[in-house]
Amino acid sequence: MLCFKMEAAGLIDNFLCLVVQGICDYANLHKNKLWQGYAAATAAAYAKELLSVIPWNLVSTRTAVETTKTSYQGCELEEESTTGIAGRTLEGRSGAVKAMAFSLDDRLVVSASNDKTVRLRDSATGPARRSLEGHLGVMAMAFSPDGRLVASGCFDKTVRLCDLATGAVRRTLKGHSGAVKAVAFSPDSRLVASGSDDQTVRVWDSVTGAARHTLKGHWHIVNAMAFSPDGRLVASGSLDMTVKVWDSTTGVARRTLKGHSGGVWAVAFSPDSRLVASGSFDKTVRLWDSVTGVARCTLKGHSGGVWAVAFSPDSRLVASGSFDKTVRLWDSATGMARCTLEGHSGGVWAVTFSPDSRLVASGSFDKTVRLWDSAMGVARCTLEGHFGGVVTVEFSLDGRLVVSGSFDKTVRLWDLATGAARRMLKGHSDFIEAVAFLPDGRLGS
């Protein structure tokens, strides 16, 4: 089955199909109907070329529930089932989970999904404590460091702030003219930054909902956002191939970091706020001085686009996850490659470090989570059980648990001592975007 654009993208959850987007986003963004015909023609031409190299006998004898595997210009496309130990199933979601978080005491889980809900669950017993309704097409999510709020960036061009204690929508932040693709809280939880298809970054007061600043300068979609740990700076990554560093208080652009030759998909600050790491579709990671804007080094080695970057809590390492199915660890001071972590059979979408910096967790399109020893560069274990690509992973603050969110619409809690799944949290009707542990011990997704 061949599908075009977002109108049919939902079919991919239930049918084996190819969704072709082409260049329609540009036409939609600029409301230019004259481009639509060219966009559709480009998408159709691409689909025809792609289908011409897929052997007919590969697809003619397969069904949607069977394993398929092929390759196109060196990129392997695959769908294969996995098995694993599953714990308690938490019902309630009908879609893929887009975001999730743990509290400091690890008692609750919060998850957010494209099914327009945010759910608060008990990680020990499984039942949903609360369902937060009203999130229209969640595309990004962040939890406030104080554990009180969740911010969701929505397809309807708004940011919604929800109270995790009561479930009420505190504020609906309006002002963007395009879908909101990235959100982030300041370390003190007082500010929320959002990046949008409308090419702007907006900074909001999380208490009053007032717009503090509208940050203009990007000329393409903003899809990555991060506050510096000291709260003074905001970094935004865009498909215009740049990273911009803004003053969070004044809204002034401090630096424009140029050098990538592809769109920027991920940004992160070092724990001391001195460095910014950016991952790009140009297959590189770049490290920048956050104050001067000078490029410290370009980390080369990946053979595919870089989707995720993370600093270790001790600031010594940078981890990058790529479409080339590998995780790479780099020395943040010298830019030297420490090791290449191989084992995934699909692109890596998420990477994160344990609180003590000793472990790296990676989530992949191969439907697994892998744990790696960051010092030795060896695999500790593979966590199997998801039936869809894993798009987000996070450690609990005590380092004993890992939570993962997937395209299979579930959240899974893993015990690092045994490698077994403690809980499988079900109920979303769309995929999970992110996970994190909250300061008061609650776990949300």
Short mmCIF file of C-alpha atoms in Angstrom, two decimals:
data_model
loop_
_atom_site.label_atom_id
_atom_site.label_comp_id
_atom_site.label_asym_id
_atom_site.label_seq_id
_atom_site.Cartn_x
_atom_site.Cartn_y
_atom_site.Cartn_z
CA MET A 1 0.00 0.00 0.00
CA LEU A 2 1.33 3.43 -0.95
CA CYS A 3 0.21 6.44 1.08
CA PHE A 4 0.86 10.14 0.59
CA LYS A 5 1.49 12.80 3.17
CA MET A 6 0.16 12.98 6.75
CA GLU A 7 -3.47 12.23 5.90
CA ALA A 8 -2.64 8.52 5.59
CA ALA A 9 0.34 8.31 7.94
CA GLY A 10 -1.76 6.74 10.71
CA LEU A 11 -2.15 3.59 8.63
CA ILE A 12 1.45 2.66 9.30
CA ASP A 13 0.46 1.52 12.79
CA ASN A 14 -1.79 -1.22 11.41
CA PHE A 15 -0.80 -1.86 7.78
CA LEU A 16 2.45 -2.46 6.00
CA CYS A 17 2.65 0.68 3.88
CA LEU A 18 5.00 3.30 2.53
CA VAL A 19 4.22 6.91 3.43
CA VAL A 20 5.68 9.52 1.08
CA GLN A 21 5.89 13.12 2.30
CA GLY A 22 7.86 14.70 -0.53
CA ILE A 23 8.36 18.45 -0.11
CA CYS A 24 4.79 19.26 0.90
CA ASP A 25 5.84 20.73 4.25
CA TYR A 26 7.33 23.77 2.56
CA ALA A 27 4.18 24.46 0.59
CA ASN A 28 1.98 24.02 3.67
CA LEU A 29 4.18 26.24 5.81
CA HIS A 30 4.00 29.14 3.38
CA LYS A 31 0.33 28.59 2.48
CA ASN A 32 1.32 28.55 -1.16
CA LYS A 33 -1.08 26.42 -3.16
CA LEU A 34 1.03 26.87 -6.29
CA TRP A 35 3.64 24.55 -4.78
CA GLN A 36 1.26 21.70 -4.00
CA GLY A 37 1.24 20.23 -7.50
CA TYR A 38 5.02 20.23 -7.70
CA ALA A 39 5.23 18.72 -4.22
CA ALA A 40 2.85 15.91 -5.11
CA ALA A 41 4.71 15.22 -8.35
CA THR A 42 8.03 15.04 -6.50
CA ALA A 43 6.58 12.65 -3.94
CA ALA A 44 5.13 10.43 -6.68
CA ALA A 45 8.40 10.40 -8.64
CA TYR A 46 10.34 9.44 -5.51
CA ALA A 47 7.89 6.66 -4.69
CA LYS A 48 8.09 5.29 -8.23
CA GLU A 49 11.90 5.24 -8.10
CA LEU A 50 11.94 3.57 -4.69
CA LEU A 51 9.42 0.93 -5.63
CA SER A 52 11.31 0.15 -8.84
CA VAL A 53 14.25 -1.24 -6.85
CA ILE A 54 12.22 -3.37 -4.42
CA PRO A 55 11.98 -6.94 -5.75
CA TRP A 56 8.35 -7.77 -6.57
CA ASN A 57 8.58 -11.21 -5.01
CA LEU A 58 9.63 -9.67 -1.68
CA VAL A 59 6.33 -7.91 -1.20
CA SER A 60 3.96 -10.14 -3.16
CA THR A 61 4.24 -13.05 -0.75
CA ARG A 62 4.35 -11.13 2.52
CA THR A 63 1.60 -9.97 4.84
CA ALA A 64 1.55 -7.02 7.21
CA VAL A 65 2.36 -9.23 10.20
CA GLU A 66 5.33 -11.00 8.64
CA THR A 67 8.93 -9.91 8.68
CA THR A 68 10.09 -7.86 5.70
CA LYS A 69 13.56 -6.64 4.95
CA THR A 70 15.05 -4.91 1.95
CA SER A 71 17.58 -2.21 1.18
CA TYR A 72 17.68 0.91 -0.91
CA GLN A 73 20.95 2.67 -1.71
CA GLY A 74 22.65 1.10 1.29
CA CYS A 75 19.88 1.80 3.83
CA GLU A 76 18.26 -1.28 5.29
CA LEU A 77 14.51 -1.08 5.84
CA GLU A 78 13.14 -3.64 8.21
CA GLU A 79 10.18 -4.71 10.31
CA GLU A 80 10.75 -7.70 12.56
CA SER A 81 9.15 -8.96 15.75
CA THR A 82 10.94 -9.22 19.09
CA THR A 83 10.20 -11.13 22.23
CA GLY A 84 10.92 -10.36 25.85
CA ILE A 85 9.66 -10.57 29.40
CA ALA A 86 6.78 -8.25 30.13
CA GLY A 87 5.60 -7.18 33.56
CA ARG A 88 2.25 -5.66 34.52
CA THR A 89 0.22 -4.14 31.70
CA LEU A 90 -1.20 -0.68 32.46
CA GLU A 91 -4.27 -0.11 30.32
CA GLY A 92 -5.75 3.16 29.11
CA ARG A 93 -3.89 4.40 26.02
CA SER A 94 -4.99 3.88 22.44
CA GLY A 95 -1.97 5.40 20.66
CA ALA A 96 1.80 5.60 20.54
CA VAL A 97 3.35 7.29 23.57
CA LYS A 98 5.13 10.57 22.82
CA ALA A 99 6.59 11.48 26.21
CA MET A 100 7.10 10.06 29.66
CA ALA A 101 8.73 10.88 32.98
CA PHE A 102 9.62 9.43 36.40
CA SER A 103 9.38 11.19 39.75
CA LEU A 104 12.32 11.29 42.14
CA ASP A 105 10.97 8.48 44.33
CA ASP A 106 10.13 6.47 41.20
CA ARG A 107 6.54 5.88 42.30
CA LEU A 108 4.70 7.48 39.41
CA VAL A 109 5.03 7.49 35.61
CA VAL A 110 3.76 10.22 33.30
CA SER A 111 3.23 9.54 29.60
CA ALA A 112 2.06 11.70 26.73
CA SER A 113 0.82 10.62 23.35
CA ASN A 114 -0.60 11.72 20.03
CA ASP A 115 -3.92 10.35 21.29
CA LYS A 116 -4.35 13.80 22.90
CA THR A 117 -3.88 12.66 26.51
CA VAL A 118 -1.28 12.74 29.26
CA ARG A 119 -1.53 9.94 31.83
CA LEU A 120 -0.21 9.68 35.37
CA ARG A 121 0.35 6.12 36.60
CA ASP A 122 1.52 4.20 39.64
CA SER A 123 4.75 2.45 38.62
CA ALA A 124 4.38 -0.27 41.26
CA THR A 125 0.76 -1.31 40.85
CA GLY A 126 -0.01 -0.15 37.32
CA PRO A 127 -3.41 1.65 37.48
CA ALA A 128 -3.71 5.09 35.94
CA ARG A 129 -3.93 7.73 38.67
CA ARG A 130 -5.08 10.50 36.35
CA SER A 131 -5.67 11.25 32.69
CA LEU A 132 -4.98 14.80 31.52
CA GLU A 133 -7.15 15.53 28.50
CA GLY A 134 -7.08 18.29 25.90
CA HIS A 135 -3.67 17.87 24.28
CA LEU A 136 -4.33 18.14 20.55
CA GLY A 137 -1.77 16.22 18.50
CA VAL A 138 1.18 16.22 20.91
CA MET A 139 4.44 16.66 18.98
CA ALA A 140 6.80 17.48 21.86
CA MET A 141 6.70 17.31 25.62
CA ALA A 142 8.73 18.43 28.63
CA PHE A 143 8.28 18.12 32.38
CA SER A 144 9.17 20.98 34.70
CA PRO A 145 12.20 20.28 36.94
CA ASP A 146 10.07 20.92 40.04
CA GLY A 147 7.67 18.15 38.97
CA ARG A 148 4.59 20.34 38.96
CA LEU A 149 3.90 20.95 35.28
CA VAL A 150 4.01 19.23 31.93
CA ALA A 151 4.28 21.28 28.74
CA SER A 152 3.04 19.83 25.48
CA GLY A 153 3.79 21.26 22.06
CA CYS A 154 0.82 20.60 19.81
CA PHE A 155 -0.05 20.35 16.16
CA ASP A 156 -2.76 22.99 16.72
CA LYS A 157 0.03 25.62 17.15
CA THR A 158 -0.33 25.90 20.94
CA VAL A 159 1.64 24.95 24.02
CA ARG A 160 -0.41 23.56 26.89
CA LEU A 161 0.72 23.67 30.52
CA CYS A 162 -0.91 20.99 32.66
CA ASP A 163 -0.89 20.67 36.46
CA LEU A 164 0.33 17.17 37.34
CA ALA A 165 -1.31 17.31 40.76
CA THR A 166 -4.84 18.17 39.65
CA GLY A 167 -4.81 17.26 35.98
CA ALA A 168 -6.11 20.71 35.05
CA VAL A 169 -4.82 22.68 32.08
CA ARG A 170 -3.19 25.72 33.70
CA ARG A 171 -2.50 27.69 30.55
CA THR A 172 -2.89 27.40 26.81
CA LEU A 173 -0.10 29.42 25.23
CA LYS A 174 -1.10 30.87 21.87
CA GLY A 175 1.02 32.81 19.43
CA HIS A 176 2.76 30.37 17.11
CA SER A 177 1.45 30.17 13.55
CA GLY A 178 2.74 26.64 12.97
CA ALA A 179 2.85 23.29 14.76
CA VAL A 180 5.04 23.28 17.88
CA LYS A 181 7.90 20.77 17.44
CA ALA A 182 10.05 21.38 20.55
CA VAL A 183 9.54 22.50 24.15
CA ALA A 184 11.84 22.91 27.15
CA PHE A 185 11.65 24.24 30.72
CA SER A 186 14.25 26.44 32.38
CA PRO A 187 16.05 24.81 35.35
CA ASP A 188 13.99 26.87 37.83
CA SER A 189 10.75 25.88 36.03
CA ARG A 190 9.74 29.53 35.60
CA LEU A 191 10.16 29.70 31.83
CA VAL A 192 9.06 27.54 28.90
CA ALA A 193 10.67 27.78 25.48
CA SER A 194 8.94 26.47 22.35
CA GLY A 195 10.13 25.98 18.78
CA SER A 196 7.76 25.79 15.85
CA ASP A 197 7.18 25.17 12.18
CA ASP A 198 6.69 28.95 11.96
CA GLN A 199 10.51 29.29 12.29
CA THR A 200 10.35 31.11 15.64
CA VAL A 201 11.22 30.39 19.25
CA ARG A 202 8.94 31.74 21.95
CA VAL A 203 9.74 32.12 25.64
CA TRP A 204 6.78 32.06 28.04
CA ASP A 205 6.21 32.68 31.74
CA SER A 206 5.07 29.28 33.09
CA VAL A 207 3.08 30.89 35.94
CA THR A 208 1.16 33.63 34.13
CA GLY A 209 1.29 32.19 30.60
CA ALA A 210 2.51 35.54 29.30
CA ALA A 211 4.79 35.61 26.26
CA ARG A 212 8.16 36.97 27.36
CA HIS A 213 9.92 36.97 23.99
CA THR A 214 9.48 35.96 20.37
CA LEU A 215 12.89 34.98 19.03
CA LYS A 216 13.21 35.42 15.27
CA GLY A 217 16.15 34.55 13.07
CA HIS A 218 15.75 30.97 11.86
CA TRP A 219 14.48 30.57 8.31
CA HIS A 220 13.23 27.00 8.66
CA ILE A 221 11.45 24.72 11.14
CA VAL A 222 12.78 24.75 14.72
CA ASN A 223 12.74 21.18 16.00
CA ALA A 224 15.27 21.07 18.87
CA MET A 225 15.40 23.09 22.08
CA ALA A 226 17.46 23.17 25.29
CA PHE A 227 18.05 25.48 28.26
CA SER A 228 21.53 25.74 29.70
CA PRO A 229 21.79 24.25 33.23
CA ASP A 230 22.47 27.72 34.64
CA GLY A 231 19.26 28.97 33.01
CA ARG A 232 20.88 31.89 31.22
CA LEU A 233 20.81 30.57 27.67
CA VAL A 234 18.43 28.84 25.28
CA ALA A 235 19.73 26.86 22.30
CA SER A 236 17.54 26.13 19.29
CA GLY A 237 18.32 23.76 16.43
CA SER A 238 16.69 24.16 13.03
CA LEU A 239 16.38 22.60 9.63
CA ASP A 240 18.13 25.77 8.39
CA MET A 241 21.35 23.95 9.45
CA THR A 242 22.14 26.36 12.31
CA VAL A 243 22.00 26.46 16.08
CA LYS A 244 21.10 29.76 17.69
CA VAL A 245 21.97 30.66 21.26
CA TRP A 246 19.64 33.18 22.91
CA ASP A 247 19.71 35.13 26.17
CA SER A 248 16.75 33.73 28.12
CA THR A 249 16.26 36.98 30.04
CA THR A 250 16.42 39.55 27.24
CA GLY A 251 15.56 37.40 24.23
CA VAL A 252 18.61 38.69 22.37
CA ALA A 253 20.41 36.34 20.00
CA ARG A 254 23.88 35.82 21.45
CA ARG A 255 25.34 33.61 18.75
CA THR A 256 24.44 31.84 15.51
CA LEU A 257 26.41 28.63 15.23
CA LYS A 258 27.07 27.84 11.58
CA GLY A 259 28.92 24.90 10.12
CA HIS A 260 26.50 22.03 9.65
CA SER A 261 25.57 21.12 6.09
CA GLY A 262 22.30 19.45 7.06
CA GLY A 263 19.36 20.13 9.33
CA VAL A 264 20.00 20.10 13.09
CA TRP A 265 17.91 17.46 14.89
CA ALA A 266 19.32 17.56 18.42
CA VAL A 267 20.94 20.04 20.80
CA ALA A 268 22.26 19.67 24.35
CA PHE A 269 24.23 21.74 26.87
CA SER A 270 27.06 20.38 28.96
CA PRO A 271 26.32 20.27 32.73
CA ASP A 272 28.60 23.29 33.28
CA SER A 273 26.75 25.23 30.51
CA ARG A 274 30.02 25.94 28.69
CA LEU A 275 29.46 23.71 25.66
CA VAL A 276 26.63 23.09 23.21
CA ALA A 277 26.49 19.82 21.28
CA SER A 278 24.47 19.60 18.06
CA GLY A 279 23.58 16.56 16.00
CA SER A 280 22.77 16.92 12.33
CA PHE A 281 21.55 15.11 9.29
CA ASP A 282 25.03 15.84 7.84
CA LYS A 283 26.24 12.84 9.92
CA THR A 284 28.32 14.93 12.33
CA VAL A 285 28.22 16.17 15.90
CA ARG A 286 29.64 19.62 16.59
CA LEU A 287 30.78 21.03 19.91
CA TRP A 288 30.54 24.78 20.36
CA ASP A 289 31.62 27.27 23.00
CA SER A 290 28.28 28.57 24.28
CA VAL A 291 29.72 32.01 25.14
CA THR A 292 31.93 32.82 22.16
CA GLY A 293 30.13 30.69 19.57
CA VAL A 294 33.44 29.23 18.41
CA ALA A 295 33.33 25.67 17.08
CA ARG A 296 35.52 23.58 19.37
CA CYS A 297 35.50 20.48 17.20
CA THR A 298 33.56 18.48 14.63
CA LEU A 299 32.98 14.86 15.58
CA LYS A 300 33.05 12.73 12.44
CA GLY A 301 32.51 9.01 12.11
CA HIS A 302 28.81 8.33 11.74
CA SER A 303 27.64 7.17 8.31
CA GLY A 304 24.07 8.36 8.86
CA GLY A 305 22.23 11.35 10.26
CA VAL A 306 22.60 12.03 13.99
CA TRP A 307 19.24 12.03 15.78
CA ALA A 308 20.28 12.27 19.43
CA VAL A 309 23.07 13.79 21.53
CA ALA A 310 23.69 13.78 25.29
CA PHE A 311 26.43 14.84 27.72
CA SER A 312 27.43 12.60 30.60
CA PRO A 313 26.62 14.10 34.05
CA ASP A 314 30.36 14.40 34.75
CA SER A 315 30.77 16.39 31.48
CA ARG A 316 33.54 14.12 30.22
CA LEU A 317 31.68 12.34 27.44
CA VAL A 318 29.25 13.06 24.64
CA ALA A 319 27.03 10.28 23.29
CA SER A 320 25.47 10.40 19.83
CA GLY A 321 22.85 8.14 18.28
CA SER A 322 22.57 7.80 14.54
CA PHE A 323 20.55 6.39 11.69
CA ASP A 324 23.64 4.28 10.97
CA LYS A 325 22.52 2.00 13.87
CA THR A 326 25.42 2.91 16.16
CA VAL A 327 26.06 4.90 19.31
CA ARG A 328 29.37 6.74 19.51
CA LEU A 329 31.09 8.07 22.61
CA TRP A 330 33.36 11.11 22.32
CA ASP A 331 35.75 12.92 24.64
CA SER A 332 34.11 16.30 25.21
CA ALA A 333 37.45 18.03 25.88
CA THR A 334 39.38 16.79 22.84
CA GLY A 335 36.66 15.62 20.46
CA MET A 336 38.40 12.28 20.10
CA ALA A 337 36.26 9.20 19.48
CA ARG A 338 36.33 6.95 22.54
CA CYS A 339 34.38 4.02 21.13
CA THR A 340 31.69 2.91 18.71
CA LEU A 341 28.87 0.89 20.26
CA GLU A 342 27.55 -1.57 17.70
CA GLY A 343 24.71 -4.02 18.07
CA HIS A 344 21.48 -2.32 17.11
CA SER A 345 19.91 -3.45 13.84
CA GLY A 346 17.99 -0.22 13.33
CA GLY A 347 18.60 3.50 13.61
CA VAL A 348 19.22 4.91 17.10
CA TRP A 349 16.71 7.60 18.10
CA ALA A 350 17.52 8.16 21.78
CA VAL A 351 20.59 8.15 24.02
CA THR A 352 21.02 9.00 27.69
CA PHE A 353 23.54 8.53 30.51
CA SER A 354 22.94 7.05 33.95
CA PRO A 355 23.26 9.52 36.86
CA ASP A 356 26.74 8.20 37.70
CA SER A 357 27.86 8.40 34.02
CA ARG A 358 28.82 4.72 34.00
CA LEU A 359 26.08 3.49 31.68
CA VAL A 360 24.59 4.63 28.39
CA ALA A 361 21.10 3.60 27.34
CA SER A 362 20.06 3.70 23.69
CA GLY A 363 16.65 3.27 22.07
CA SER A 364 16.41 2.06 18.50
CA PHE A 365 14.07 1.43 15.61
CA ASP A 366 15.01 -2.26 16.08
CA LYS A 367 12.52 -2.20 19.01
CA THR A 368 15.15 -2.71 21.71
CA VAL A 369 16.88 -0.76 24.45
CA ARG A 370 20.57 -1.48 24.92
CA LEU A 371 22.73 -0.70 27.94
CA TRP A 372 26.42 -0.04 27.44
CA ASP A 373 29.41 0.38 29.76
CA SER A 374 30.63 3.91 28.99
CA ALA A 375 34.19 3.22 30.18
CA MET A 376 34.75 -0.14 28.52
CA GLY A 377 32.55 0.43 25.48
CA VAL A 378 30.89 -2.97 25.80
CA ALA A 379 27.24 -4.00 25.82
CA ARG A 380 25.85 -4.84 29.26
CA CYS A 381 22.46 -6.13 28.15
CA THR A 382 19.69 -5.88 25.58
CA LEU A 383 16.18 -5.10 26.83
CA GLU A 384 13.66 -6.77 24.52
CA GLY A 385 9.90 -6.64 24.55
CA HIS A 386 8.72 -3.62 22.58
CA PHE A 387 6.91 -4.30 19.33
CA GLY A 388 7.73 -0.94 17.77
CA GLY A 389 10.69 1.39 17.50
CA VAL A 390 11.91 2.88 20.80
CA VAL A 391 11.93 6.67 20.56
CA THR A 392 12.78 7.71 24.12
CA VAL A 393 14.70 6.31 27.11
CA GLU A 394 15.52 7.66 30.55
CA PHE A 395 17.18 6.49 33.78
CA SER A 396 15.58 6.84 37.20
CA LEU A 397 17.44 9.23 39.47
CA ASP A 398 18.78 6.36 41.60
CA GLY A 399 20.05 4.62 38.45
CA ARG A 400 18.18 1.39 39.17
CA LEU A 401 15.47 1.64 36.53
CA VAL A 402 15.19 2.53 32.86
CA VAL A 403 11.95 3.66 31.26
CA SER A 404 11.37 3.45 27.52
CA GLY A 405 8.64 4.73 25.20
CA SER A 406 7.84 3.25 21.84
CA PHE A 407 5.87 3.38 18.62
CA ASP A 408 4.04 0.32 20.00
CA LYS A 409 2.15 2.81 22.22
CA THR A 410 3.52 1.40 25.49
CA VAL A 411 5.88 2.49 28.25
CA ARG A 412 8.11 -0.18 29.77
CA LEU A 413 9.98 -0.12 33.08
CA TRP A 414 13.16 -2.19 33.24
CA ASP A 415 15.09 -3.41 36.27
CA LEU A 416 18.81 -2.88 35.59
CA ALA A 417 19.85 -5.52 38.13
CA THR A 418 18.03 -8.31 36.30
CA GLY A 419 17.36 -6.86 32.85
CA ALA A 420 13.71 -7.87 33.23
CA ALA A 421 10.71 -5.68 32.42
CA ARG A 422 9.03 -4.64 35.66
CA ARG A 423 5.98 -3.11 34.06
CA MET A 424 4.48 -2.60 30.62
CA LEU A 425 2.27 0.48 30.69
CA LYS A 426 -0.42 0.30 28.01
CA GLY A 427 -3.27 2.47 26.89
CA HIS A 428 -2.00 5.26 24.60
CA SER A 429 -3.37 5.37 21.08
CA ASP A 430 -0.27 6.97 19.60
CA PHE A 431 3.51 6.83 20.05
CA ILE A 432 5.53 8.07 23.06
CA GLU A 433 7.77 11.09 22.51
CA ALA A 434 9.86 11.42 25.70
CA VAL A 435 10.47 10.07 29.20
CA ALA A 436 11.88 11.52 32.43
CA PHE A 437 11.84 11.09 36.20
CA LEU A 438 10.04 13.79 38.17
CA PRO A 439 11.48 15.39 41.35
CA ASP A 440 8.74 14.08 43.68
CA GLY A 441 9.06 10.47 42.68
CA ARG A 442 6.16 10.23 40.26
CA LEU A 443 6.49 8.51 36.92
CA GLY A 444 4.55 9.90 34.00
CA SER A 445 4.25 9.20 30.32
#
